[in-house]
mmCIF file of C-alpha atoms and ligand atoms in Angstrom:
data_model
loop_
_atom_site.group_PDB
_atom_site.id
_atom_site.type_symbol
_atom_site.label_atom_id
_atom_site.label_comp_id
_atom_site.label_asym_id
_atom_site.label_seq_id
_atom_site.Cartn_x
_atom_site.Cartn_y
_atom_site.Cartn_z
ATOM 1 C CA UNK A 1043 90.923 50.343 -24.429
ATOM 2 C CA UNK A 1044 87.538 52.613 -24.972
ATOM 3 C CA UNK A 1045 84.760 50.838 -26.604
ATOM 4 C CA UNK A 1046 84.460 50.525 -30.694
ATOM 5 C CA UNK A 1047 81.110 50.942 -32.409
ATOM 6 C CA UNK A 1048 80.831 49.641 -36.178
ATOM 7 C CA UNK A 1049 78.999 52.119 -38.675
ATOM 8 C CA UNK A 1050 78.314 51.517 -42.482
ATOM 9 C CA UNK A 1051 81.770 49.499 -42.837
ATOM 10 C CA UNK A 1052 84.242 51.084 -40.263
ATOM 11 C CA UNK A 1053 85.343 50.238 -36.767
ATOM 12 C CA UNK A 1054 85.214 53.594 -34.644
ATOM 13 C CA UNK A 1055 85.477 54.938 -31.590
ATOM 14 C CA UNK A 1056 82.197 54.314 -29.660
ATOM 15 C CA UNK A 1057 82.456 58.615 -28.946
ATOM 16 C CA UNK A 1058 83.174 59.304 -32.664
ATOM 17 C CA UNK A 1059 80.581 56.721 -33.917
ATOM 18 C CA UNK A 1060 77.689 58.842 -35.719
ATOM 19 C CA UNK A 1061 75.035 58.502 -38.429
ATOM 20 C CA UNK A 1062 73.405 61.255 -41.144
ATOM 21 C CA UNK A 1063 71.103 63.492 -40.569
ATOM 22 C CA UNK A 1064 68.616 61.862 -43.242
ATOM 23 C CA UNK A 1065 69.411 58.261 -41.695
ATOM 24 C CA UNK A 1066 65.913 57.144 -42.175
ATOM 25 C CA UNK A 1067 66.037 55.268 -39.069
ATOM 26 C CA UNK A 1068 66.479 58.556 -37.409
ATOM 27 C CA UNK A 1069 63.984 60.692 -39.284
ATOM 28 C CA UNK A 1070 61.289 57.867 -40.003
ATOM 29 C CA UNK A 1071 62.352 54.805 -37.655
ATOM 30 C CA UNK A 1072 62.414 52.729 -40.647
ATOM 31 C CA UNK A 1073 64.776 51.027 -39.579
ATOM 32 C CA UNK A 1074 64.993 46.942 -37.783
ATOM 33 C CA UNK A 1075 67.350 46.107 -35.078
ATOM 34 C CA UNK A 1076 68.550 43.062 -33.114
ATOM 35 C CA UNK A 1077 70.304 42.163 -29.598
ATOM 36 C CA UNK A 1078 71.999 38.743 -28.932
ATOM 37 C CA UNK A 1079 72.704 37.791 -25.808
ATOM 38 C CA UNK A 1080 77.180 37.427 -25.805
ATOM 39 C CA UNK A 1081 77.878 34.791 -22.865
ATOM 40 C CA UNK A 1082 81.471 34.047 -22.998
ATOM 41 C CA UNK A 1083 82.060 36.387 -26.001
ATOM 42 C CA UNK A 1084 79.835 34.174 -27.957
ATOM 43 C CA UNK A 1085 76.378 35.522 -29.887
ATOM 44 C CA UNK A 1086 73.676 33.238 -28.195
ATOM 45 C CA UNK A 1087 70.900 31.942 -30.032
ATOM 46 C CA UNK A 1088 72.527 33.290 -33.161
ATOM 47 C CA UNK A 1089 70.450 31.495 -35.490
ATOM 48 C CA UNK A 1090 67.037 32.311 -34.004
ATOM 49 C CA UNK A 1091 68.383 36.167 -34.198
ATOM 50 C CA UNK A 1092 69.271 36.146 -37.600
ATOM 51 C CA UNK A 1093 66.175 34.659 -38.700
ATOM 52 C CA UNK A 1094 64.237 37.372 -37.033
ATOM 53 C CA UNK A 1095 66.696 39.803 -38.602
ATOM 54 C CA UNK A 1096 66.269 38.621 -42.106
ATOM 55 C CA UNK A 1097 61.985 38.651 -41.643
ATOM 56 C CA UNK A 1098 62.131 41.906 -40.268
ATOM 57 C CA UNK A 1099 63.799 42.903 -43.213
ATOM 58 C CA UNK A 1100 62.049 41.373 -45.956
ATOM 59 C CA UNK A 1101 58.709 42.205 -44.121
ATOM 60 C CA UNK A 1102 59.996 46.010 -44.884
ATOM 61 C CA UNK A 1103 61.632 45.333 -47.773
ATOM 62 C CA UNK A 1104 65.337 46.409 -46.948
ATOM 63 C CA UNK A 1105 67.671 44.051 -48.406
ATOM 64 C CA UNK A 1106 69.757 42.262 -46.205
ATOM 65 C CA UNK A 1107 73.230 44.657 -45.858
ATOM 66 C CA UNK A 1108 75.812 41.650 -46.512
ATOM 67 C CA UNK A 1109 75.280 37.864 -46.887
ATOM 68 C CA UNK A 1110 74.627 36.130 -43.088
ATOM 69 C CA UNK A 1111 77.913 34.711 -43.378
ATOM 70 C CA UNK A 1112 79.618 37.760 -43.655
ATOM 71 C CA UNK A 1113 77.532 39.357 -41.031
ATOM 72 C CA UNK A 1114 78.482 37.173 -38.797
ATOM 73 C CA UNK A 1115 82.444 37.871 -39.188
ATOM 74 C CA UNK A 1116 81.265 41.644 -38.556
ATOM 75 C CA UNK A 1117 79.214 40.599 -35.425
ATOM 76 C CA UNK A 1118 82.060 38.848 -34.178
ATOM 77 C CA UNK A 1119 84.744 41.307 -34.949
ATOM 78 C CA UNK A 1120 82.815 43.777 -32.629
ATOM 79 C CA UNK A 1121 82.279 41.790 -29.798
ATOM 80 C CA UNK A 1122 86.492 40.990 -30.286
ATOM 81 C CA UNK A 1123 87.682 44.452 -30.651
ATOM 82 C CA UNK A 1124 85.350 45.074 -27.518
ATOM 83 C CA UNK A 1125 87.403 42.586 -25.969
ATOM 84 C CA UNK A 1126 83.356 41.966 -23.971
ATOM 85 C CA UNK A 1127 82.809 38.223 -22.738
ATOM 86 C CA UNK A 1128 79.341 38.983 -20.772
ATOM 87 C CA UNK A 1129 77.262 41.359 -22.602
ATOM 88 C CA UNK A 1130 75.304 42.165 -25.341
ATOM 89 C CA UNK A 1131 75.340 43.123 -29.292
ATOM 90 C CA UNK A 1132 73.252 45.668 -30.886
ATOM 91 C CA UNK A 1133 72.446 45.935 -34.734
ATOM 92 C CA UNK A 1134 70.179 48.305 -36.553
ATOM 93 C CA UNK A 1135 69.751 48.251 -40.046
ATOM 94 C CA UNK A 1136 68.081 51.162 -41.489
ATOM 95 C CA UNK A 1137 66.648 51.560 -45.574
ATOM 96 C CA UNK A 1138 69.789 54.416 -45.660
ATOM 97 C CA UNK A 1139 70.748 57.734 -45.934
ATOM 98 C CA UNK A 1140 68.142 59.715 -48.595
ATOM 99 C CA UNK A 1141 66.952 62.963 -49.250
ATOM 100 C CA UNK A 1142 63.667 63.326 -46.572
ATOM 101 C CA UNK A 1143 60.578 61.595 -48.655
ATOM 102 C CA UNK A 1144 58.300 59.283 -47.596
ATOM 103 C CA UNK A 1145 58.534 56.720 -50.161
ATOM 104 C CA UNK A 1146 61.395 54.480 -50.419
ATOM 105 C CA UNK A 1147 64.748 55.818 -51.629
ATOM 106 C CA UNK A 1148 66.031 54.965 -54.829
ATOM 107 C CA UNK A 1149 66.533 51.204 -55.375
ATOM 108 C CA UNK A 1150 70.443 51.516 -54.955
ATOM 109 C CA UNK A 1151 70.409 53.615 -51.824
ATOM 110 C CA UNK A 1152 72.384 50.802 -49.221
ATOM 111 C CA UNK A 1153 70.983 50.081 -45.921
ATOM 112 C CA UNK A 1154 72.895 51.663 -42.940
ATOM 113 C CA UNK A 1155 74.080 49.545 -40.442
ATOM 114 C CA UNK A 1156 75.419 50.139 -36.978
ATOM 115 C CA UNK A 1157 76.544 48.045 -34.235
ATOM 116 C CA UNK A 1158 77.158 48.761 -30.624
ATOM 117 C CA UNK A 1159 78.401 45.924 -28.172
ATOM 118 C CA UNK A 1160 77.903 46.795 -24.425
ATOM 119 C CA UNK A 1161 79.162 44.960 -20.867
ATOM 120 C CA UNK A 1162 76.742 42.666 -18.887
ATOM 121 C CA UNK A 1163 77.628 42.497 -15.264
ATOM 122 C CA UNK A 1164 75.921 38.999 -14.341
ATOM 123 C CA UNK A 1165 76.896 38.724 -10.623
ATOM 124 C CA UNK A 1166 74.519 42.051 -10.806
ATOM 125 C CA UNK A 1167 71.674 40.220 -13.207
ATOM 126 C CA UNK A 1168 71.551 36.793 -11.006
ATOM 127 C CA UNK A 1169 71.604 39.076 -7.997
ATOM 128 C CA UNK A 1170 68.358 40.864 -9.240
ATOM 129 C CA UNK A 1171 66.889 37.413 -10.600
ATOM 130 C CA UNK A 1172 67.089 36.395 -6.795
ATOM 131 C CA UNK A 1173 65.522 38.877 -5.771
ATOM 132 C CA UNK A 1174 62.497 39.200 -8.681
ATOM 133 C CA UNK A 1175 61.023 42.365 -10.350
ATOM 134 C CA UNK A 1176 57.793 44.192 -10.132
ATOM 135 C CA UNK A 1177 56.078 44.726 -13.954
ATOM 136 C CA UNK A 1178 53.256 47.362 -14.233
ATOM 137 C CA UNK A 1179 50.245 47.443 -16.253
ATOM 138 C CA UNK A 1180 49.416 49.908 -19.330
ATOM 139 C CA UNK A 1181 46.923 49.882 -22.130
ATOM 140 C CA UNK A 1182 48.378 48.433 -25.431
ATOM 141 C CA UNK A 1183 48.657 51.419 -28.086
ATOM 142 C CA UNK A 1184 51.217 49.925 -30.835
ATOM 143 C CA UNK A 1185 50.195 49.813 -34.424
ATOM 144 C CA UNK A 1186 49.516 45.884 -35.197
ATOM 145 C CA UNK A 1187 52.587 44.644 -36.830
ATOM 146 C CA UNK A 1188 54.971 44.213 -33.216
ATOM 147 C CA UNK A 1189 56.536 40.778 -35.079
ATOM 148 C CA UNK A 1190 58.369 43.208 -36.606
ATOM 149 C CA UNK A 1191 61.310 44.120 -34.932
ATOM 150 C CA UNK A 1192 61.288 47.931 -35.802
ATOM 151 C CA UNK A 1193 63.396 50.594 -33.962
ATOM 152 C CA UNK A 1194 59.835 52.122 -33.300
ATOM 153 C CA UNK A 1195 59.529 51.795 -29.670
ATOM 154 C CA UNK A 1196 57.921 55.203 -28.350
ATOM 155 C CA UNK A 1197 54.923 53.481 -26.721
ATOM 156 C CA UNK A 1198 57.540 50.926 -25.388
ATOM 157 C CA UNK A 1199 59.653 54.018 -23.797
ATOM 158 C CA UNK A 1200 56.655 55.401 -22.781
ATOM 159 C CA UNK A 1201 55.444 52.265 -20.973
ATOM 160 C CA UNK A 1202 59.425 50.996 -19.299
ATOM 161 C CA UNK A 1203 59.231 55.021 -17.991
ATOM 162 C CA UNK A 1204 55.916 54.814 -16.200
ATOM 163 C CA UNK A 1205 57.289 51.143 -15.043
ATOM 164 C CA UNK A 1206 60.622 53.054 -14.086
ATOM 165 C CA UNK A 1207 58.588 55.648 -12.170
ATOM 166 C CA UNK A 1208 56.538 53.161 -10.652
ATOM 167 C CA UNK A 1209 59.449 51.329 -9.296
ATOM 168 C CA UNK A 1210 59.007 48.389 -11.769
ATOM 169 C CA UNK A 1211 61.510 47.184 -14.153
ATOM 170 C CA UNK A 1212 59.071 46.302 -16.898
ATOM 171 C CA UNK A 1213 55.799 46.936 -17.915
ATOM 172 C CA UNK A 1214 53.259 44.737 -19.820
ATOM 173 C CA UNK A 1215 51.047 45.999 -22.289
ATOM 174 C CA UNK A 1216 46.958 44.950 -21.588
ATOM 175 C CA UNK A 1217 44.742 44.352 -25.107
ATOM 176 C CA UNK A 1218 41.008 46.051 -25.669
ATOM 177 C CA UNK A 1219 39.784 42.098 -24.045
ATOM 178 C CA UNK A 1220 41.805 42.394 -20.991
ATOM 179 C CA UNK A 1221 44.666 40.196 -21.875
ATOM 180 C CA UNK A 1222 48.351 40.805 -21.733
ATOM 181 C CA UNK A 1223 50.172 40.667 -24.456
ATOM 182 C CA UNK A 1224 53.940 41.646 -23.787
ATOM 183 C CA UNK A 1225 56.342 43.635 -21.968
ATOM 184 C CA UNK A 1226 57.920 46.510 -23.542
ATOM 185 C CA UNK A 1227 61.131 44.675 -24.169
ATOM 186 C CA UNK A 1228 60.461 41.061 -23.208
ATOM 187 C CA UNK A 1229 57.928 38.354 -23.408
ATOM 188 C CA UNK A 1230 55.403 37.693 -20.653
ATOM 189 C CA UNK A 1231 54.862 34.055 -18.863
ATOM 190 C CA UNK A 1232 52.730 32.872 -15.775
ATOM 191 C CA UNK A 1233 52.827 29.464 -14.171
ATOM 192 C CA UNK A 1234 49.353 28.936 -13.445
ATOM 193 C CA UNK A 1235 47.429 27.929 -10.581
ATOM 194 C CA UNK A 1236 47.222 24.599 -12.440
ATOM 195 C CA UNK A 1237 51.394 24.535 -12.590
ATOM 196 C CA UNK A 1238 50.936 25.412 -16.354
ATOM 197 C CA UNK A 1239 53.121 27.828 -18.065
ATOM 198 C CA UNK A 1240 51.335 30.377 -20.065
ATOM 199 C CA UNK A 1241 52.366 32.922 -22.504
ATOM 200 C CA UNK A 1242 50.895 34.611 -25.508
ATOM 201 C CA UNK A 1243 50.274 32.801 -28.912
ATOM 202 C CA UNK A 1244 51.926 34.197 -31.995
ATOM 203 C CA UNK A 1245 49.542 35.067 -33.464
ATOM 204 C CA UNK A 1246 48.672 37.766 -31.530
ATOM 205 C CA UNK A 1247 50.475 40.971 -32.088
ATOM 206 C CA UNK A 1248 53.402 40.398 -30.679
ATOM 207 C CA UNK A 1249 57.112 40.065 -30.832
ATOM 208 C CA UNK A 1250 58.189 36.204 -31.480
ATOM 209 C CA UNK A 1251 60.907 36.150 -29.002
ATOM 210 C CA UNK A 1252 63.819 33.884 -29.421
ATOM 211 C CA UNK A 1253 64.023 33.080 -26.104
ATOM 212 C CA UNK A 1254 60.812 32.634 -25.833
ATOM 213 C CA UNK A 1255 61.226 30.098 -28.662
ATOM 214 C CA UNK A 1256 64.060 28.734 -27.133
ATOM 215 C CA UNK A 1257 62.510 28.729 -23.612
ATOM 216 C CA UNK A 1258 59.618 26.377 -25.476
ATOM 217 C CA UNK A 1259 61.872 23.894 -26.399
ATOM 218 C CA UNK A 1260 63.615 24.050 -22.781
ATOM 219 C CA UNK A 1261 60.234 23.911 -20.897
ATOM 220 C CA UNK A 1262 59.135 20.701 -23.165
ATOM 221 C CA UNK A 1263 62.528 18.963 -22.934
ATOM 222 C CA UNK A 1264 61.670 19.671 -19.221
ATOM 223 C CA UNK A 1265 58.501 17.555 -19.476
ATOM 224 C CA UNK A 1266 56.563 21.050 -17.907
ATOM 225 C CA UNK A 1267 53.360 21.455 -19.222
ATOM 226 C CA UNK A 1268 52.803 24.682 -21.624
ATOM 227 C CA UNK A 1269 50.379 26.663 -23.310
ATOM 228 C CA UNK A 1270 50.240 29.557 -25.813
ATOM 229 C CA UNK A 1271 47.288 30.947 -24.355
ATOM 230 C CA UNK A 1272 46.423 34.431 -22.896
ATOM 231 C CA UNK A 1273 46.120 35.372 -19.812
ATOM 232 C CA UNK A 1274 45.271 38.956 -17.861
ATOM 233 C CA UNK A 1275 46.865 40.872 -15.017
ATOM 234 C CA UNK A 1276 44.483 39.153 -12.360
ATOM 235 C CA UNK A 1277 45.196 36.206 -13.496
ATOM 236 C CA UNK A 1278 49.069 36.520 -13.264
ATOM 237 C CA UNK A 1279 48.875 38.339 -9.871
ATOM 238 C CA UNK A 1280 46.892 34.724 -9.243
ATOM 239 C CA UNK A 1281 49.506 32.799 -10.487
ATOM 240 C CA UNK A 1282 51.760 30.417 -8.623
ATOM 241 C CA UNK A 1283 54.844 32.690 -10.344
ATOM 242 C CA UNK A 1284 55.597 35.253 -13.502
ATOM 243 C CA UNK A 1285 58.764 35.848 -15.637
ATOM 244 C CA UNK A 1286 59.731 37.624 -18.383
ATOM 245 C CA UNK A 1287 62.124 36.577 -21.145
ATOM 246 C CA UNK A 1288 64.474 38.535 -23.758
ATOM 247 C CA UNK A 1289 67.785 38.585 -24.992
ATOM 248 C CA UNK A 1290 68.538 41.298 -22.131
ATOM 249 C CA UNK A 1291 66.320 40.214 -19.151
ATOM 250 C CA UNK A 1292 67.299 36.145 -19.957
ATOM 251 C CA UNK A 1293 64.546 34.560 -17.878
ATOM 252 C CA UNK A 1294 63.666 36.932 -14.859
ATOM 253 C CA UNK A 1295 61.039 36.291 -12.399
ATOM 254 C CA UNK A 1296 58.315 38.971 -12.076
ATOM 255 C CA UNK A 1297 57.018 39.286 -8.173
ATOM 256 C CA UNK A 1298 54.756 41.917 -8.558
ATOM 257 C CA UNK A 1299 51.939 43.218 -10.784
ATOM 258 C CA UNK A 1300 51.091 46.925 -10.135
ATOM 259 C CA UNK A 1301 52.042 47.076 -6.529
ATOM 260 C CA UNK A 1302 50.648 43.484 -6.030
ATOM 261 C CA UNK A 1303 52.738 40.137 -4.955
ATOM 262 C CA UNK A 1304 52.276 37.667 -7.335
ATOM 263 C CA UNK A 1305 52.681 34.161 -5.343
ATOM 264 C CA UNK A 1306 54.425 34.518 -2.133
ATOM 265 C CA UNK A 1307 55.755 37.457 -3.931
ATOM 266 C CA UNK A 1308 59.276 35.926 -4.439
ATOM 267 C CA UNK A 1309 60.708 34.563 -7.571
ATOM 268 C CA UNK A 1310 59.072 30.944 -7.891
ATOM 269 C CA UNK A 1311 61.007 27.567 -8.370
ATOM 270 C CA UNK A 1312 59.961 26.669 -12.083
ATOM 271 C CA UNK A 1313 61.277 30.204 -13.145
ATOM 272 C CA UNK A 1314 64.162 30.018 -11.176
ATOM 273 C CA UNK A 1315 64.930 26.382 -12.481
ATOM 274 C CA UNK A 1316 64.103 27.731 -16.195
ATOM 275 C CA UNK A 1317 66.467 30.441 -16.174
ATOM 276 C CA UNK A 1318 69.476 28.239 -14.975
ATOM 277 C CA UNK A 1319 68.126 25.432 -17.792
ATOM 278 C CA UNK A 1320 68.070 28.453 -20.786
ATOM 279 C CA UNK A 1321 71.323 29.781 -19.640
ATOM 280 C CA UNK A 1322 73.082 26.284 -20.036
ATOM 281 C CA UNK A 1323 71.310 26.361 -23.547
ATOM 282 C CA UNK A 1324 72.218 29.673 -24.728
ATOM 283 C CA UNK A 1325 75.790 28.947 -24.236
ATOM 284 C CA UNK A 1326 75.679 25.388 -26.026
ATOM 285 C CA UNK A 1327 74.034 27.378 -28.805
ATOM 286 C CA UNK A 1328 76.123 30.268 -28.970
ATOM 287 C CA UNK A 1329 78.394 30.722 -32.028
HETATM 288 N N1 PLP B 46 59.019 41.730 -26.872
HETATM 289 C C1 PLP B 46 59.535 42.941 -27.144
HETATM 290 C C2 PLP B 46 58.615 44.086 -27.409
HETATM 291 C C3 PLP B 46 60.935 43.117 -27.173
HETATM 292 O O1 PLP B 46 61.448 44.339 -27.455
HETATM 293 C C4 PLP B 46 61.774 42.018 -26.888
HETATM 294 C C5 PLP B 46 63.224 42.158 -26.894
HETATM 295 O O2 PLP B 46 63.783 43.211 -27.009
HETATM 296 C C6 PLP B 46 61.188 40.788 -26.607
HETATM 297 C C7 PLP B 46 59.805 40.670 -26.616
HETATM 298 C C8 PLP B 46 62.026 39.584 -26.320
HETATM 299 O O3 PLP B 46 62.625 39.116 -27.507
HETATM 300 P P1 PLP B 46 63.990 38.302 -27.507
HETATM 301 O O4 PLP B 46 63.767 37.135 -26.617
HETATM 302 O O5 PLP B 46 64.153 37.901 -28.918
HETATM 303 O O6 PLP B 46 65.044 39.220 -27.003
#
């Protein structure tokens, strides 16, 4: 059985699924999109994702397309018809299909949504968080609202290709002051020379992860000491260890920074400890 995409209210045929022209996703990205981790065929962290989903939206002003209940049912009809257990779930909402103007469409115009769920091979993903992955460095050039979860992402395809060339699997984006602030599709984290964990505040312009939430509450249940604070490439190539975190990368140990071995240049105990710990919480959270 080939894999089924969902599009404004129809299961298709992942080769057949397509949108309009005058999507305004495609032709503006104003659109928002999500990704839940599926473990077991289950949406992990659900309720962190649709919380993000729903301030995305309202932040833009794009009604939610259904009630979260009913989303859900959708969500979960996708994953079953892609008969996926390990994987992951994409939605993108967009304001709709209008004739091409700037301003928003008329009032009644409903949003677009689209859903794609894909296959996770994790005997590949725990072999490459054994073995850790380089992150490269690159100025930060996104416009200041990142807590929203736009579809947006040229500087962040710009960035994961110059990681990509480099060798790297991810790259982090460096402020005007020197600090990092993310990766271009994951959170950044040191554990300090101190043994602290570090990662950015929110209130920087970044995205609010939700498993970097979730890692919080994992890290403190831990008794580990943490701290939303900055930090900058020297530091982390200092640090005892790096990860990164996201719905796709789970918790993944970083062992290099532009070339250069962070630690002993192998993933670190506390990051190898934390990803085991968030795994047996996403699936105890997972609806
Ligand atoms: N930061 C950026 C820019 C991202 O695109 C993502 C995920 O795609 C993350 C952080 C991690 O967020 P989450 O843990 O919610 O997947």
């Amino acid at each position: 059985m080939g894999r089924i995409a969902y599009v404004n209210g129809r299961f298709v045929p992942h080769a057949e699924a397509v949108v309009h022209i005058e999507d305004r996703g495609y032709q503006f990205a104003d659109a928002v999109y999500e990704v839940w981790a599926l473990f077991d065929g289950r949406l992990a962290d659900a309720e962190g994702h649709f919380a993000r989903l729903e301030r995305s939206l309202s932040e833009l002003r794009i009604p939610m397309p259904m009630s979260r209940a009913a989303l859900t049912v959708v969500l979960r009809e996708a994953v079953r018809r892609n008969r996926v257990r390990e994987g992951l779930l994409y939605l993108q909402v967009s304001r709709g299909v209008a004739p091409r103007e700037h301003p928003f469409p008329a009032e009644d115009t409903p949003p677009a949504v689209v859903i794609t769920v894909s296959r996770v091979d994790r005997a590949a993903s725990e072999a490459r968080a054994a073995k850790g992955v380089g992150v490269v460095t690159t100025a930060e050039n996104r416009w200041s609202r990142c807590d929203i979860k736009t579809v947006g992402l040229l500087p962040n395809v710009l960035a994961k290709q110059k990681a990509k060339e480099a060798g790297a699997v991810e790259a982090w984006f460096v402020d005007d002051l020197g600090f990092v602030t993310e990766g271009g599709s994951s959170n950044a984290w040191i554990v300090d020379g101190d043994g602290v964990l570090r990662t950015r505040d929110t209130n920087a312009n970044i995205l609010r992860g939700v498993t970097r939430l979730s890692l919080l509450d994992v890290i403190r249940e831990a008794g580990l000491k943490v701290e939303e604070r900055p930090f900058t490439p020297d530091e982390a190539r200092a640090a005892k260890e790096a990860f990164i975190t996201g719905a796709g990368s789970l918790v993944l140990p970083v062992v290099s920074v532009d070339g250069k071995p962070v630690g002993n240049g192998v993933p670190g105990p506390i990051a190898t400890k934390l990803r085991r710990l968030y795994i047996e919480r996403a699936k105890a959270h997972s609806i």
